[in-house]
Amino acid sequence: MTKKTNKTDTISNIITAASAVFAERGLADANIQEIADHAGVTKQLVYHYFQNKNQLFACVIDRSSDDAMPGLIDELNQANITGQPPVLALRKLIDKTLEIYYKNPLMASLADDGIRYHCNNDTPRNQFARLGPELTEMLREILRRGKEEGVFRQDIDPDLLFATIGLIAGSTFTNRYVVNVLGKIDPTTEDGERLWRPFIVDLIASGVEVRNG
């Protein structure tokens, strides 16, 4: 039991050290020796548990999404979001999806490299892909009720809408330079967040809601 625990702790320690190095340097510039130094182990031990830098990076982003996605779903379930008035529920779901990046600085730091990695590699434990359908079902139910009540447009596709929400949420951090230059704010700062989050929630929701007059 002690041997197994020590192995688990060592692997966790290496992943934690790798998270800090990848967040600071990015996937391309990070190296195994620096990760080993941060973890207080030898480079050979890192390679004993991980075949290469890419495999270690995959474990880092897996842990990051493991922390973020289930937490988002739990929050929405606890808030009984599908039982709330459709307009309020939609806006809360959009805002909470944006919030996961603000609440998980590591995931935000790794967003750019993580997206590129997922595009070019098979990642079976990708929580975004695994849990995404559960979030889409929540959104689908919110849209269904909103359409029945006549407060949402009838032509809104839930899959495309959720893709749009996810794209903007991630792009807040992967393309913050564009927002900074063109929008004159840094959306990742506290002041920028106070402007950016409600603006994005209103922008997306207003495209779904039926406007009188």
C-alpha positions as MATLAB code, in Angstrom:
seq = 'MTKKTNKTDTISNIITAASAVFAERGLADANIQEIADHAGVTKQLVYHYFQNKNQLFACVIDRSSDDAMPGLIDELNQANITGQPPVLALRKLIDKTLEIYYKNPLMASLADDGIRYHCNNDTPRNQFARLGPELTEMLREILRRGKEEGVFRQDIDPDLLFATIGLIAGSTFTNRYVVNVLGKIDPTTEDGERLWRPFIVDLIASGVEVRNG';
ca = [
       0.000    0.000    0.000;
       2.845    2.366    0.889;
       4.651    1.620   -2.367;
       1.500    2.275   -4.388;
       0.838    5.476   -2.469;
       4.387    6.686   -3.041;
       4.068    6.009   -6.771;
       0.754    7.886   -6.935;
       2.202   10.809   -5.007;
       5.264   10.929   -7.251;
       3.170   10.955  -10.425;
       0.900   13.640   -8.984;
       3.940   15.706   -7.981;
       5.382   15.453  -11.495;
       2.070   16.506  -13.076;
       1.817   19.460  -10.686;
       5.357   20.562  -11.546;
       4.663   20.098  -15.257;
       1.508   22.220  -14.938;
       3.546   25.143  -13.630;
       6.218   24.811  -16.312;
       3.740   24.399  -19.180;
       1.710   27.369  -17.919;
       4.827   29.545  -17.828;
       6.623   28.392  -20.980;
       4.020   26.691  -23.155;
       4.244   23.211  -24.615;
       6.856   24.025  -27.246;
       9.389   25.676  -24.921;
       8.959   23.498  -21.835;
      11.511   20.719  -21.299;
      11.566   17.576  -19.209;
      14.679   18.543  -17.268;
      13.061   21.729  -15.988;
       9.928   19.795  -15.038;
      12.046   17.236  -13.190;
      13.867   20.017  -11.330;
      10.548   21.573  -10.281;
       9.311   18.176   -9.088;
      12.538   17.397   -7.236;
      13.099   14.162   -9.160;
      15.432   12.970  -11.883;
      14.665   13.314  -15.558;
      14.942    9.536  -15.825;
      12.117    9.124  -13.294;
       9.875   11.427  -15.302;
      10.509    9.283  -18.375;
       9.837    6.170  -16.295;
       6.228    7.300  -15.828;
       5.691    9.302  -19.023;
       6.856    8.310  -22.488;
       7.454   11.860  -23.668;
       6.598   15.507  -23.124;
       3.359   15.256  -25.094;
       2.045   12.427  -22.941;
       2.850   14.436  -19.820;
       1.088   17.480  -21.275;
      -1.973   15.328  -21.996;
      -2.065   14.327  -18.322;
      -1.802   17.974  -17.295;
      -4.755   19.088  -19.415;
      -6.707   15.988  -18.371;
      -6.284   16.955  -14.725;
      -7.227   20.551  -15.504;
     -10.465   19.548  -17.236;
     -11.128   16.922  -14.541;
     -11.221   19.762  -12.024;
     -13.265   22.170  -14.143;
     -15.967   20.363  -16.099;
     -17.555   18.174  -13.395;
     -17.579   21.219  -11.122;
     -19.471   23.236  -13.723;
     -22.074   20.508  -14.165;
     -22.480   20.107  -10.398;
     -23.014   23.855   -9.974;
     -25.652   23.934  -12.685;
     -27.412   20.873  -11.256;
     -27.390   22.277   -7.732;
     -28.841   25.522   -9.043;
     -31.597   23.479  -10.773;
     -30.869   25.481  -13.875;
     -33.294   23.586  -16.111;
     -36.102   24.441  -13.671;
     -35.484   28.175  -13.728;
     -37.234   30.607  -16.112;
     -35.706   29.999  -19.568;
     -34.236   33.481  -20.073;
     -32.562   33.459  -16.655;
     -31.390   29.849  -17.079;
     -29.816   30.565  -20.465;
     -27.937   33.590  -19.194;
     -26.710   31.704  -16.138;
     -25.461   28.781  -18.240;
     -23.555   31.147  -20.531;
     -22.040   33.009  -17.601;
     -21.036   29.833  -15.742;
     -19.354   28.468  -18.865;
     -17.300   31.650  -19.110;
     -16.573   31.481  -15.402;
     -14.775   28.128  -15.461;
     -11.757   29.765  -17.121;
     -11.699   32.542  -14.554;
     -11.976   30.047  -11.694;
      -9.276   27.771  -13.135;
      -6.210   29.910  -13.971;
      -4.219   26.855  -15.031;
      -6.830   25.855  -17.594;
      -6.868   29.416  -18.890;
      -3.061   29.466  -19.163;
      -3.050   26.162  -21.045;
      -6.061   26.945  -23.233;
      -4.122   27.834  -26.381;
      -1.767   24.839  -26.282;
      -4.578   22.604  -25.078;
      -6.833   23.406  -28.020;
      -4.024   22.773  -30.502;
      -3.138   19.537  -28.746;
      -6.716   18.240  -28.830;
      -6.941   19.110  -32.533;
      -3.863   17.037  -33.384;
      -3.963   14.189  -30.879;
      -6.378   11.529  -29.719;
      -7.264   12.272  -26.081;
      -9.696    9.606  -24.806;
      -9.994   11.223  -21.354;
     -10.916   14.625  -22.738;
     -13.586   15.795  -20.295;
     -14.806   18.505  -22.646;
     -15.703   15.905  -25.238;
     -17.092   13.465  -22.650;
     -19.173   15.891  -20.609;
     -20.051   18.333  -23.370;
     -23.184   16.368  -24.371;
     -24.492   16.608  -20.788;
     -24.201   20.381  -20.918;
     -25.779   20.440  -24.350;
     -28.750   18.478  -22.986;
     -29.207   21.096  -20.275;
     -29.127   23.774  -22.932;
     -31.504   21.801  -25.140;
     -34.065   21.612  -22.319;
     -33.739   25.329  -21.573;
     -34.254   26.152  -25.258;
     -37.225   23.786  -25.527;
     -39.029   25.506  -22.682;
     -38.120   28.947  -23.958;
     -39.464   28.143  -27.403;
     -42.702   26.779  -25.922;
     -43.117   29.977  -23.916;
     -42.418   32.099  -26.962;
     -39.378   33.851  -25.438;
     -36.751   32.154  -27.650;
     -36.425   32.028  -31.420;
     -37.646   28.782  -32.949;
     -34.671   28.366  -35.292;
     -31.892   28.171  -32.668;
     -29.897   24.928  -32.818;
     -28.663   23.870  -29.338;
     -25.486   22.208  -30.633;
     -24.443   25.275  -32.613;
     -25.358   27.536  -29.706;
     -23.293   25.525  -27.221;
     -20.364   25.476  -29.661;
     -20.601   29.267  -29.872;
     -20.635   29.625  -26.086;
     -17.624   27.331  -25.722;
     -15.744   29.064  -28.522;
     -16.168   32.515  -27.021;
     -15.392   31.269  -23.500;
     -12.081   29.772  -24.606;
     -11.230   32.600  -26.976;
     -11.455   35.067  -24.111;
      -8.086   33.702  -23.014;
      -6.558   32.374  -26.234;
      -7.249   35.647  -28.065;
      -7.162   38.180  -25.261;
      -4.638   40.215  -27.286;
      -7.309   40.839  -29.930;
      -9.842   41.894  -27.299;
      -7.217   44.083  -25.657;
      -6.252   45.879  -28.867;
      -9.690   46.199  -30.457;
     -11.887   46.370  -27.371;
      -9.463   48.401  -25.253;
      -9.774   46.002  -22.282;
      -7.922   42.949  -21.016;
     -10.792   40.492  -20.371;
      -8.612   38.401  -18.054;
      -8.160   41.144  -15.428;
     -10.715   41.864  -12.693;
     -11.765   45.154  -14.292;
     -11.894   43.571  -17.733;
     -13.921   40.626  -16.462;
     -16.551   42.950  -14.984;
     -17.100   44.436  -18.441;
     -16.511   41.363  -20.582;
     -18.619   38.669  -18.918;
     -21.969   40.523  -18.853;
     -21.318   41.865  -22.344;
     -20.791   38.354  -23.759;
     -23.763   36.929  -21.846;
     -26.020   39.661  -23.208;
     -24.580   39.390  -26.725;
     -25.225   35.636  -27.012;
     -28.556   35.658  -25.172;
     -29.922   38.547  -27.223;
     -29.389   36.472  -30.353;
     -31.593   33.742  -28.894;
     -34.317   35.744  -27.194;
     -37.353   37.026  -29.058;
     -37.302   40.811  -29.068;
     -40.637   42.596  -28.863;
     -40.960   45.495  -31.274;
];
